Amino acid sequence: MTDSQPSIGELLAATVPMVRTLGLEVQEAGADRAVVRLPDQPAFHNHIGGPHAGAMFTLAESASGAVVLAAFGDRLASMVPLAVRAEIAYRKVARGPVTATAVLGRPAADVLADLDAGLRPEFPVSVSVRREDGAVTAEMTVEWMLRPHG
């Protein structure tokens, strides 16, 4: 992105209200990986004092969206990225801030080739959510689709 274009974090916050609501922080956003942090906020704690499962789901899905925007954002005029399915597994109790790392599961060039061929390409994004001590608290796979406009 150039200096005149919004960052991935700014774009995500502007288009996804839950990103603003939860105060998610995009720490890194590249064409194959994105890292997003959920600060520790008592307002979003569950009954055991950690981030609520819904907040962790939103964190992970938002991280997947950040990598999708970084990989394909320059094509938003011609297509719409849509999450079509997601599966999450909660592995350990989360406490404090948690960070989601999303990795594009298919080369962006292959996805774009399908899009340019008139298809609606689908591709996975794998996400791991970790506590500050490095323990994996959740793992998610989000299946995305690029839908051409029109």
mmCIF file of C-alpha atoms in Angstrom:
data_model
loop_
_atom_site.group_PDB
_atom_site.id
_atom_site.type_symbol
_atom_site.label_atom_id
_atom_site.label_comp_id
_atom_site.label_asym_id
_atom_site.label_seq_id
_atom_site.Cartn_x
_atom_site.Cartn_y
_atom_site.Cartn_z
ATOM 1 C CA MET A 1 0.000 0.000 0.000
ATOM 2 C CA THR A 2 1.191 3.493 -0.707
ATOM 3 C CA ASP A 3 1.257 6.343 1.789
ATOM 4 C CA SER A 4 -2.094 7.599 0.431
ATOM 5 C CA GLN A 5 -3.823 4.221 0.860
ATOM 6 C CA PRO A 6 -5.048 2.944 4.229
ATOM 7 C CA SER A 7 -3.099 0.191 5.953
ATOM 8 C CA ILE A 8 -4.643 -3.268 6.209
ATOM 9 C CA GLY A 9 -5.401 -2.539 9.869
ATOM 10 C CA GLU A 10 -7.168 0.705 8.982
ATOM 11 C CA LEU A 11 -9.103 -0.966 6.175
ATOM 12 C CA LEU A 12 -10.143 -3.857 8.422
ATOM 13 C CA ALA A 13 -11.239 -1.497 11.214
ATOM 14 C CA ALA A 14 -13.166 0.677 8.745
ATOM 15 C CA THR A 15 -15.070 -2.221 7.170
ATOM 16 C CA VAL A 16 -15.551 -4.676 10.057
ATOM 17 C CA PRO A 17 -17.291 -3.130 13.083
ATOM 18 C CA MET A 18 -16.331 -6.023 15.398
ATOM 19 C CA VAL A 19 -12.648 -5.219 14.827
ATOM 20 C CA ARG A 20 -13.272 -1.764 16.298
ATOM 21 C CA THR A 21 -15.544 -3.101 19.050
ATOM 22 C CA LEU A 22 -12.924 -5.571 20.298
ATOM 23 C CA GLY A 23 -10.016 -3.162 19.776
ATOM 24 C CA LEU A 24 -8.147 -5.671 17.608
ATOM 25 C CA GLU A 25 -4.619 -4.602 16.647
ATOM 26 C CA VAL A 26 -3.169 -5.636 13.282
ATOM 27 C CA GLN A 27 0.518 -6.144 14.013
ATOM 28 C CA GLU A 28 1.537 -7.592 10.651
ATOM 29 C CA ALA A 29 -0.257 -8.065 7.331
ATOM 30 C CA GLY A 30 1.459 -9.563 4.324
ATOM 31 C CA ALA A 31 0.328 -11.470 1.249
ATOM 32 C CA ASP A 32 0.845 -14.840 2.939
ATOM 33 C CA ARG A 33 0.649 -14.125 6.695
ATOM 34 C CA ALA A 34 -1.066 -11.748 9.119
ATOM 35 C CA VAL A 35 -0.813 -11.290 12.888
ATOM 36 C CA VAL A 36 -3.628 -9.687 14.900
ATOM 37 C CA ARG A 37 -3.736 -9.150 18.688
ATOM 38 C CA LEU A 38 -6.689 -9.069 21.068
ATOM 39 C CA PRO A 39 -5.767 -6.998 24.139
ATOM 40 C CA ASP A 40 -6.829 -8.275 27.553
ATOM 41 C CA GLN A 41 -10.152 -6.535 28.232
ATOM 42 C CA PRO A 42 -12.349 -7.510 31.197
ATOM 43 C CA ALA A 43 -15.464 -6.445 29.265
ATOM 44 C CA PHE A 44 -14.870 -9.389 26.910
ATOM 45 C CA HIS A 45 -13.954 -12.020 29.515
ATOM 46 C CA ASN A 46 -15.833 -15.280 29.939
ATOM 47 C CA HIS A 47 -16.894 -16.960 33.182
ATOM 48 C CA ILE A 48 -13.312 -18.106 33.923
ATOM 49 C CA GLY A 49 -11.635 -14.740 33.378
ATOM 50 C CA GLY A 50 -10.166 -15.151 29.897
ATOM 51 C CA PRO A 51 -11.256 -13.860 26.507
ATOM 52 C CA HIS A 52 -14.712 -15.135 25.570
ATOM 53 C CA ALA A 53 -14.856 -17.820 22.858
ATOM 54 C CA GLY A 54 -16.756 -15.408 20.611
ATOM 55 C CA ALA A 55 -14.025 -12.789 20.957
ATOM 56 C CA MET A 56 -11.379 -15.407 20.114
ATOM 57 C CA PHE A 57 -13.402 -16.550 17.095
ATOM 58 C CA THR A 58 -13.665 -12.940 15.901
ATOM 59 C CA LEU A 59 -9.931 -12.442 16.456
ATOM 60 C CA ALA A 60 -9.039 -15.515 14.390
ATOM 61 C CA GLU A 61 -11.521 -14.749 11.612
ATOM 62 C CA SER A 62 -10.276 -11.146 11.489
ATOM 63 C CA ALA A 63 -6.670 -12.319 11.187
ATOM 64 C CA SER A 64 -7.723 -14.501 8.267
ATOM 65 C CA GLY A 65 -9.415 -11.465 6.720
ATOM 66 C CA ALA A 66 -6.274 -9.391 7.176
ATOM 67 C CA VAL A 67 -4.169 -11.843 5.158
ATOM 68 C CA VAL A 68 -6.895 -12.009 2.486
ATOM 69 C CA LEU A 69 -6.950 -8.211 2.233
ATOM 70 C CA ALA A 70 -3.158 -8.087 2.051
ATOM 71 C CA ALA A 71 -3.052 -10.761 -0.651
ATOM 72 C CA PHE A 72 -5.987 -9.601 -2.777
ATOM 73 C CA GLY A 73 -6.857 -6.057 -1.654
ATOM 74 C CA ASP A 74 -5.628 -4.482 -4.854
ATOM 75 C CA ARG A 75 -8.423 -6.346 -6.680
ATOM 76 C CA LEU A 76 -11.356 -5.117 -4.524
ATOM 77 C CA ALA A 77 -12.718 -3.101 -7.449
ATOM 78 C CA SER A 78 -13.342 -6.329 -9.379
ATOM 79 C CA MET A 79 -14.225 -8.839 -6.644
ATOM 80 C CA VAL A 80 -15.489 -9.347 -3.096
ATOM 81 C CA PRO A 81 -13.757 -11.652 -0.598
ATOM 82 C CA LEU A 82 -16.231 -13.699 1.443
ATOM 83 C CA ALA A 83 -15.678 -16.122 4.299
ATOM 84 C CA VAL A 84 -17.801 -19.151 3.395
ATOM 85 C CA ARG A 85 -17.024 -21.529 6.287
ATOM 86 C CA ALA A 86 -15.005 -21.663 9.458
ATOM 87 C CA GLU A 87 -14.073 -24.318 11.968
ATOM 88 C CA ILE A 88 -12.425 -23.623 15.305
ATOM 89 C CA ALA A 89 -10.975 -25.863 17.994
ATOM 90 C CA TYR A 90 -10.337 -24.435 21.441
ATOM 91 C CA ARG A 91 -7.166 -26.106 22.798
ATOM 92 C CA LYS A 92 -6.233 -24.429 26.100
ATOM 93 C CA VAL A 93 -7.629 -21.812 28.417
ATOM 94 C CA ALA A 94 -6.692 -18.352 27.237
ATOM 95 C CA ARG A 95 -5.675 -15.677 29.717
ATOM 96 C CA GLY A 96 -4.476 -12.175 29.060
ATOM 97 C CA PRO A 97 -3.886 -10.847 25.568
ATOM 98 C CA VAL A 98 -3.935 -13.370 22.726
ATOM 99 C CA THR A 99 -2.488 -13.163 19.240
ATOM 100 C CA ALA A 100 -3.773 -14.810 16.072
ATOM 101 C CA THR A 101 -1.438 -15.710 13.222
ATOM 102 C CA ALA A 102 -3.150 -16.417 9.896
ATOM 103 C CA VAL A 103 -1.440 -18.136 6.965
ATOM 104 C CA LEU A 104 -2.779 -18.249 3.404
ATOM 105 C CA GLY A 105 -3.242 -21.914 2.476
ATOM 106 C CA ARG A 106 -2.923 -21.593 -1.299
ATOM 107 C CA PRO A 107 -0.591 -19.441 -3.398
ATOM 108 C CA ALA A 108 -2.224 -16.103 -4.159
ATOM 109 C CA ALA A 109 -1.178 -16.357 -7.817
ATOM 110 C CA ASP A 110 -3.146 -19.617 -8.189
ATOM 111 C CA VAL A 111 -6.236 -18.081 -6.605
ATOM 112 C CA LEU A 112 -5.995 -15.045 -8.891
ATOM 113 C CA ALA A 113 -5.547 -17.264 -11.955
ATOM 114 C CA ASP A 114 -8.840 -18.980 -11.091
ATOM 115 C CA LEU A 115 -10.518 -15.615 -10.544
ATOM 116 C CA ASP A 116 -9.229 -14.335 -13.887
ATOM 117 C CA ALA A 117 -10.560 -17.514 -15.542
ATOM 118 C CA GLY A 118 -14.058 -16.526 -14.390
ATOM 119 C CA LEU A 119 -14.240 -18.890 -11.425
ATOM 120 C CA ARG A 120 -15.132 -18.186 -7.804
ATOM 121 C CA PRO A 121 -11.974 -19.553 -6.223
ATOM 122 C CA GLU A 122 -12.070 -20.931 -2.691
ATOM 123 C CA PHE A 123 -9.000 -21.259 -0.504
ATOM 124 C CA PRO A 124 -8.220 -21.977 3.145
ATOM 125 C CA VAL A 125 -6.569 -19.740 5.699
ATOM 126 C CA SER A 126 -5.146 -21.471 8.779
ATOM 127 C CA VAL A 127 -5.048 -19.535 12.037
ATOM 128 C CA SER A 128 -3.406 -20.276 15.363
ATOM 129 C CA VAL A 129 -4.252 -18.256 18.480
ATOM 130 C CA ARG A 130 -1.599 -18.061 21.195
ATOM 131 C CA ARG A 131 -1.235 -16.705 24.704
ATOM 132 C CA GLU A 132 1.762 -14.533 25.540
ATOM 133 C CA ASP A 133 3.590 -17.643 26.850
ATOM 134 C CA GLY A 134 3.312 -19.187 23.357
ATOM 135 C CA ALA A 135 0.714 -21.840 24.221
ATOM 136 C CA VAL A 136 -1.802 -22.454 21.444
ATOM 137 C CA THR A 137 -5.280 -21.677 22.784
ATOM 138 C CA ALA A 138 -7.231 -22.183 19.550
ATOM 139 C CA GLU A 139 -6.828 -23.254 15.946
ATOM 140 C CA MET A 140 -9.142 -22.219 13.140
ATOM 141 C CA THR A 141 -9.503 -22.815 9.435
ATOM 142 C CA VAL A 142 -11.486 -20.289 7.433
ATOM 143 C CA GLU A 143 -12.467 -21.087 3.863
ATOM 144 C CA TRP A 144 -12.609 -17.923 1.769
ATOM 145 C CA MET A 145 -14.041 -17.287 -1.686
ATOM 146 C CA LEU A 146 -13.356 -14.477 -4.126
ATOM 147 C CA ARG A 147 -16.595 -13.552 -5.863
ATOM 148 C CA PRO A 148 -16.331 -11.445 -9.004
ATOM 149 C CA HIS A 149 -18.496 -8.306 -9.064
ATOM 150 C CA GLY A 150 -21.502 -8.528 -11.307
#
